[in-house]
Amino acid sequence: MAFQPRPNHPYAHAARFPEGADVSIDDVFRAVPAASGDAAGSADAAGTVAAPGGPVEIEIGPGRGGFLFERAEAAPEARLLGLEIRLKWSAIVDERLRKRGFGARVRALNADAREALRRLRPDGGITRFYLHFPDPWWKKRHHKRLVMSPDLLDEIARLLKDGGELFVQTDVEERAAQYAEQIGAHAAFEPAGDAPGSPELAENPFNARSPREHRAIEDGLPVTRLLYRRKPRG
């Protein structure tokens, strides 16, 4: 569960992933800051809700939002959602997105993605998921915090449309092997990398980079990029 701040917390106004057992994509883009006092969907708080029907892409753990801003510029037809567990950064990034004029179709909401995705509907409604440089959580007692898990992959598989994509990046060799093993073992995914039968990509094909990817490239660090495609249902 995402952190629940006191009313006087400096980021108590942050927009959060909506409550409820079944949350639609449109509900998500109507989420407004709690302090605004406006009803969901208010143009003053969140901008006009983007028209349904365009591709929807989700970034798990957008942090300071660098990728969301670059992707918003590169893919003006897409609706983008960042699910960020850290209240401070979800609030700051969502506000900056609105000030930049992206608020109608690009949001950063406070949520634990592992919990939020279980409630998101409809099945098959998402075009692409991004997971950029997730925290490796080296200590054994922290392994339960690792975002990648069979349960998360089940939810991603449920939400992706047939042919939808899962893109994962890391500069940690051990975690790259772990992610490839976990995703490769899931029946819903097939590798979609540069070579047949491989998930690995030499380059990021989405015209947008996270701050961590920019730093890794500048420092000459190797980055493992994995791309998987959702197999057709039935």
mmCIF file of C-alpha atoms in Angstrom:
data_model
loop_
_atom_site.group_PDB
_atom_site.id
_atom_site.type_symbol
_atom_site.label_atom_id
_atom_site.label_comp_id
_atom_site.label_asym_id
_atom_site.label_seq_id
_atom_site.Cartn_x
_atom_site.Cartn_y
_atom_site.Cartn_z
ATOM 1 C CA MET A 1 0.000 0.000 0.000
ATOM 2 C CA ALA A 2 1.248 3.486 -0.839
ATOM 3 C CA PHE A 3 2.097 5.828 2.033
ATOM 4 C CA GLN A 4 -0.925 7.674 3.471
ATOM 5 C CA PRO A 5 0.172 11.158 4.613
ATOM 6 C CA ARG A 6 -1.343 13.309 7.338
ATOM 7 C CA PRO A 7 -3.513 16.189 6.071
ATOM 8 C CA ASN A 8 -0.747 18.708 6.844
ATOM 9 C CA HIS A 9 1.926 16.694 5.019
ATOM 10 C CA PRO A 10 3.646 18.834 2.331
ATOM 11 C CA TYR A 11 2.590 16.363 -0.368
ATOM 12 C CA ALA A 12 -0.836 15.465 0.983
ATOM 13 C CA HIS A 13 -2.311 16.948 -2.196
ATOM 14 C CA ALA A 14 -0.737 14.287 -4.421
ATOM 15 C CA ALA A 15 -3.085 12.544 -6.819
ATOM 16 C CA ARG A 16 -3.363 8.859 -5.969
ATOM 17 C CA PHE A 17 -4.429 5.795 -7.854
ATOM 18 C CA PRO A 18 -8.230 5.650 -7.426
ATOM 19 C CA GLU A 19 -9.830 3.486 -4.754
ATOM 20 C CA GLY A 20 -12.120 0.588 -5.576
ATOM 21 C CA ALA A 21 -12.009 -2.988 -6.777
ATOM 22 C CA ASP A 22 -12.369 -2.179 -10.479
ATOM 23 C CA VAL A 23 -10.598 0.951 -11.701
ATOM 24 C CA SER A 24 -10.905 1.877 -15.368
ATOM 25 C CA ILE A 25 -8.227 3.564 -17.438
ATOM 26 C CA ASP A 26 -10.453 6.633 -17.750
ATOM 27 C CA ASP A 27 -10.836 6.748 -13.941
ATOM 28 C CA VAL A 28 -7.063 6.881 -13.652
ATOM 29 C CA PHE A 29 -6.693 9.854 -15.972
ATOM 30 C CA ARG A 30 -9.461 11.696 -14.113
ATOM 31 C CA ALA A 31 -7.675 11.406 -10.745
ATOM 32 C CA VAL A 32 -7.144 14.870 -9.276
ATOM 33 C CA PRO A 33 -5.031 16.226 -6.423
ATOM 34 C CA ALA A 34 -6.754 15.636 -3.098
ATOM 35 C CA ALA A 35 -6.365 19.252 -2.007
ATOM 36 C CA SER A 36 -8.025 20.690 -5.099
ATOM 37 C CA GLY A 37 -11.556 20.136 -3.822
ATOM 38 C CA ASP A 38 -12.632 19.405 -7.388
ATOM 39 C CA ALA A 39 -14.617 16.436 -8.587
ATOM 40 C CA ALA A 40 -12.875 13.738 -10.568
ATOM 41 C CA GLY A 41 -12.318 14.862 -14.113
ATOM 42 C CA SER A 42 -12.151 18.573 -13.323
ATOM 43 C CA ALA A 43 -10.484 20.455 -16.145
ATOM 44 C CA ASP A 44 -8.992 22.916 -13.622
ATOM 45 C CA ALA A 45 -7.234 20.165 -11.674
ATOM 46 C CA ALA A 46 -6.169 17.682 -14.300
ATOM 47 C CA GLY A 47 -6.960 19.101 -17.706
ATOM 48 C CA THR A 48 -9.464 17.683 -20.153
ATOM 49 C CA VAL A 49 -9.401 13.890 -20.037
ATOM 50 C CA ALA A 50 -7.792 12.525 -23.188
ATOM 51 C CA ALA A 51 -10.112 10.871 -25.651
ATOM 52 C CA PRO A 52 -10.317 7.095 -25.192
ATOM 53 C CA GLY A 53 -9.063 4.767 -27.869
ATOM 54 C CA GLY A 54 -5.418 5.784 -28.119
ATOM 55 C CA PRO A 55 -2.600 3.555 -26.906
ATOM 56 C CA VAL A 56 -2.024 3.458 -23.148
ATOM 57 C CA GLU A 57 1.486 2.914 -21.780
ATOM 58 C CA ILE A 58 2.444 2.400 -18.132
ATOM 59 C CA GLU A 59 5.799 3.058 -16.487
ATOM 60 C CA ILE A 60 6.318 1.281 -13.179
ATOM 61 C CA GLY A 61 8.407 3.470 -10.874
ATOM 62 C CA PRO A 62 8.949 6.672 -12.897
ATOM 63 C CA GLY A 63 10.942 8.320 -10.095
ATOM 64 C CA ARG A 64 11.617 11.931 -11.068
ATOM 65 C CA GLY A 65 9.724 11.512 -14.307
ATOM 66 C CA GLY A 66 12.461 11.978 -16.889
ATOM 67 C CA PHE A 67 11.245 9.162 -19.109
ATOM 68 C CA LEU A 68 7.606 10.299 -18.916
ATOM 69 C CA PHE A 69 8.489 13.789 -20.128
ATOM 70 C CA GLU A 70 10.608 12.510 -23.012
ATOM 71 C CA ARG A 71 8.060 9.882 -24.003
ATOM 72 C CA ALA A 72 5.239 12.450 -23.870
ATOM 73 C CA GLU A 73 7.110 14.481 -26.481
ATOM 74 C CA ALA A 74 7.958 11.443 -28.606
ATOM 75 C CA ALA A 75 4.484 9.834 -28.594
ATOM 76 C CA PRO A 76 1.812 12.570 -28.689
ATOM 77 C CA GLU A 77 -0.864 10.011 -29.569
ATOM 78 C CA ALA A 78 -0.349 7.958 -26.391
ATOM 79 C CA ARG A 79 -1.733 8.219 -22.880
ATOM 80 C CA LEU A 80 1.029 7.600 -20.339
ATOM 81 C CA LEU A 81 0.697 6.566 -16.708
ATOM 82 C CA GLY A 82 3.486 6.457 -14.142
ATOM 83 C CA LEU A 83 2.873 4.528 -10.918
ATOM 84 C CA GLU A 84 5.268 5.836 -8.263
ATOM 85 C CA ILE A 85 5.333 4.541 -4.686
ATOM 86 C CA ARG A 86 7.218 7.582 -3.353
ATOM 87 C CA LEU A 87 4.663 10.251 -2.521
ATOM 88 C CA LYS A 88 7.048 13.170 -2.962
ATOM 89 C CA TRP A 89 8.006 12.314 -6.508
ATOM 90 C CA SER A 90 4.537 11.333 -7.663
ATOM 91 C CA ALA A 91 3.280 14.749 -6.468
ATOM 92 C CA ILE A 92 6.139 16.739 -7.987
ATOM 93 C CA VAL A 93 6.116 14.936 -11.334
ATOM 94 C CA ASP A 94 2.340 15.041 -11.758
ATOM 95 C CA GLU A 95 2.312 18.780 -11.049
ATOM 96 C CA ARG A 96 5.141 19.394 -13.516
ATOM 97 C CA LEU A 97 3.317 17.381 -16.164
ATOM 98 C CA ARG A 98 0.238 19.547 -15.737
ATOM 99 C CA LYS A 99 2.291 22.745 -15.900
ATOM 100 C CA ARG A 100 3.913 21.509 -19.112
ATOM 101 C CA GLY A 101 0.481 20.925 -20.646
ATOM 102 C CA PHE A 102 0.614 17.120 -20.562
ATOM 103 C CA GLY A 103 -1.900 16.621 -17.738
ATOM 104 C CA ALA A 104 -4.741 15.499 -20.001
ATOM 105 C CA ARG A 105 -2.865 12.417 -21.155
ATOM 106 C CA VAL A 106 0.210 11.915 -18.957
ATOM 107 C CA ARG A 107 -0.116 11.276 -15.215
ATOM 108 C CA ALA A 108 2.143 10.274 -12.330
ATOM 109 C CA LEU A 109 0.050 8.820 -9.517
ATOM 110 C CA ASN A 110 1.033 7.699 -6.040
ATOM 111 C CA ALA A 111 0.607 3.925 -5.895
ATOM 112 C CA ASP A 112 2.289 0.634 -5.214
ATOM 113 C CA ALA A 113 2.126 -0.753 -8.746
ATOM 114 C CA ARG A 114 1.924 -4.306 -7.455
ATOM 115 C CA GLU A 115 -1.342 -3.466 -5.709
ATOM 116 C CA ALA A 116 -2.755 -0.966 -8.203
ATOM 117 C CA LEU A 117 -2.425 -3.188 -11.256
ATOM 118 C CA ARG A 118 -4.547 -5.880 -9.629
ATOM 119 C CA ARG A 119 -7.475 -3.450 -9.664
ATOM 120 C CA LEU A 120 -6.951 -1.912 -13.092
ATOM 121 C CA ARG A 121 -9.415 -2.722 -15.888
ATOM 122 C CA PRO A 122 -10.085 -3.696 -18.606
ATOM 123 C CA ASP A 123 -8.084 -6.798 -19.408
ATOM 124 C CA GLY A 124 -6.130 -6.294 -22.609
ATOM 125 C CA GLY A 125 -6.317 -2.503 -22.366
ATOM 126 C CA ILE A 126 -2.607 -1.579 -22.180
ATOM 127 C CA THR A 127 -0.241 -1.263 -25.130
ATOM 128 C CA ARG A 128 3.101 -1.290 -23.334
ATOM 129 C CA PHE A 129 4.714 -1.525 -19.891
ATOM 130 C CA TYR A 130 8.091 -0.008 -19.010
ATOM 131 C CA LEU A 131 10.311 -0.953 -16.087
ATOM 132 C CA HIS A 132 13.513 1.094 -16.061
ATOM 133 C CA PHE A 133 16.399 0.179 -13.757
ATOM 134 C CA PRO A 134 14.377 -1.151 -10.814
ATOM 135 C CA ASP A 135 16.080 -1.078 -7.426
ATOM 136 C CA PRO A 136 18.098 -4.326 -7.123
ATOM 137 C CA TRP A 137 17.553 -4.573 -3.323
ATOM 138 C CA TRP A 138 20.733 -6.501 -2.634
ATOM 139 C CA LYS A 139 20.140 -7.472 0.987
ATOM 140 C CA LYS A 140 18.289 -10.748 1.391
ATOM 141 C CA ARG A 141 15.866 -9.317 3.927
ATOM 142 C CA HIS A 142 14.829 -6.732 1.322
ATOM 143 C CA HIS A 143 14.152 -9.201 -1.501
ATOM 144 C CA LYS A 144 10.414 -8.988 -0.812
ATOM 145 C CA ARG A 145 10.631 -5.405 -2.094
ATOM 146 C CA LEU A 146 11.788 -6.484 -5.556
ATOM 147 C CA VAL A 147 9.133 -5.256 -7.954
ATOM 148 C CA MET A 148 9.572 -8.045 -10.506
ATOM 149 C CA SER A 149 7.712 -11.180 -9.451
ATOM 150 C CA PRO A 150 5.475 -13.887 -10.936
ATOM 151 C CA ASP A 151 2.436 -12.110 -9.485
ATOM 152 C CA LEU A 152 3.364 -8.821 -11.159
ATOM 153 C CA LEU A 153 3.942 -10.601 -14.465
ATOM 154 C CA ASP A 154 0.503 -12.195 -14.191
ATOM 155 C CA GLU A 155 -1.075 -8.744 -13.900
ATOM 156 C CA ILE A 156 0.995 -7.308 -16.743
ATOM 157 C CA ALA A 157 0.015 -10.262 -18.931
ATOM 158 C CA ARG A 158 -3.655 -9.758 -18.069
ATOM 159 C CA LEU A 159 -3.572 -6.050 -18.843
ATOM 160 C CA LEU A 160 -1.522 -6.117 -22.039
ATOM 161 C CA LYS A 161 -3.370 -6.344 -25.308
ATOM 162 C CA ASP A 162 -2.395 -9.161 -27.667
ATOM 163 C CA GLY A 163 0.925 -8.118 -29.182
ATOM 164 C CA GLY A 164 1.510 -5.561 -26.413
ATOM 165 C CA GLU A 165 5.023 -5.142 -25.071
ATOM 166 C CA LEU A 166 6.988 -5.302 -21.829
ATOM 167 C CA PHE A 167 10.276 -3.368 -21.893
ATOM 168 C CA VAL A 168 12.759 -3.803 -19.031
ATOM 169 C CA GLN A 169 16.161 -2.174 -18.562
ATOM 170 C CA THR A 170 18.864 -2.655 -15.959
ATOM 171 C CA ASP A 171 22.579 -2.047 -15.521
ATOM 172 C CA VAL A 172 22.853 -4.824 -12.928
ATOM 173 C CA GLU A 173 24.011 -8.028 -14.633
ATOM 174 C CA GLU A 174 22.675 -10.349 -11.935
ATOM 175 C CA ARG A 175 19.225 -8.791 -12.059
ATOM 176 C CA ALA A 176 19.192 -8.845 -15.869
ATOM 177 C CA ALA A 177 19.642 -12.609 -15.798
ATOM 178 C CA GLN A 178 16.951 -12.920 -13.136
ATOM 179 C CA TYR A 179 14.443 -10.819 -15.094
ATOM 180 C CA ALA A 180 15.100 -12.744 -18.299
ATOM 181 C CA GLU A 181 14.572 -16.025 -16.476
ATOM 182 C CA GLN A 182 11.355 -14.883 -14.790
ATOM 183 C CA ILE A 183 9.749 -13.351 -17.862
ATOM 184 C CA GLY A 184 10.962 -16.131 -20.138
ATOM 185 C CA ALA A 185 9.292 -18.695 -17.889
ATOM 186 C CA HIS A 186 5.909 -16.970 -18.127
ATOM 187 C CA ALA A 187 3.604 -18.591 -20.661
ATOM 188 C CA ALA A 188 2.108 -15.287 -21.857
ATOM 189 C CA PHE A 189 5.331 -13.705 -23.135
ATOM 190 C CA GLU A 190 7.607 -14.289 -26.089
ATOM 191 C CA PRO A 191 10.983 -12.626 -26.705
ATOM 192 C CA ALA A 192 10.970 -9.735 -29.171
ATOM 193 C CA GLY A 193 14.597 -8.617 -29.238
ATOM 194 C CA ASP A 194 17.004 -7.978 -32.078
ATOM 195 C CA ALA A 195 17.712 -11.652 -32.779
ATOM 196 C CA PRO A 196 15.086 -14.375 -33.217
ATOM 197 C CA GLY A 197 14.360 -16.084 -29.901
ATOM 198 C CA SER A 198 16.199 -13.443 -27.863
ATOM 199 C CA PRO A 199 14.688 -10.632 -25.763
ATOM 200 C CA GLU A 200 17.819 -8.464 -25.848
ATOM 201 C CA LEU A 201 17.970 -5.128 -27.639
ATOM 202 C CA ALA A 202 21.151 -3.208 -28.365
ATOM 203 C CA GLU A 203 19.343 0.140 -28.237
ATOM 204 C CA ASN A 204 16.301 1.702 -26.635
ATOM 205 C CA PRO A 205 13.743 2.008 -29.493
ATOM 206 C CA PHE A 206 11.256 4.352 -27.783
ATOM 207 C CA ASN A 207 12.907 7.770 -28.266
ATOM 208 C CA ALA A 208 12.891 8.432 -24.526
ATOM 209 C CA ARG A 209 15.318 7.643 -21.724
ATOM 210 C CA SER A 210 15.165 7.637 -17.959
ATOM 211 C CA PRO A 211 17.757 9.730 -16.085
ATOM 212 C CA ARG A 212 19.470 6.497 -15.021
ATOM 213 C CA GLU A 213 19.817 5.406 -18.641
ATOM 214 C CA HIS A 214 21.280 8.784 -19.603
ATOM 215 C CA ARG A 215 23.850 8.455 -16.800
ATOM 216 C CA ALA A 216 24.719 4.874 -17.684
ATOM 217 C CA ILE A 217 25.375 5.851 -21.292
ATOM 218 C CA GLU A 218 27.458 8.877 -20.280
ATOM 219 C CA ASP A 219 29.507 6.713 -17.894
ATOM 220 C CA GLY A 220 29.951 3.923 -20.432
ATOM 221 C CA LEU A 221 28.133 1.357 -18.299
ATOM 222 C CA PRO A 222 26.605 -1.681 -20.008
ATOM 223 C CA VAL A 223 22.806 -1.648 -20.077
ATOM 224 C CA THR A 224 20.734 -4.778 -20.613
ATOM 225 C CA ARG A 225 17.500 -4.073 -22.492
ATOM 226 C CA LEU A 226 14.833 -6.771 -22.643
ATOM 227 C CA LEU A 227 11.732 -6.647 -24.840
ATOM 228 C CA TYR A 228 8.893 -9.160 -24.664
ATOM 229 C CA ARG A 229 5.626 -9.370 -26.567
ATOM 230 C CA ARG A 230 2.260 -10.555 -25.238
ATOM 231 C CA LYS A 231 1.236 -13.734 -27.027
ATOM 232 C CA PRO A 232 -2.262 -13.840 -28.548
ATOM 233 C CA ARG A 233 -4.929 -15.141 -26.195
ATOM 234 C CA GLY A 234 -6.632 -18.417 -26.976
#
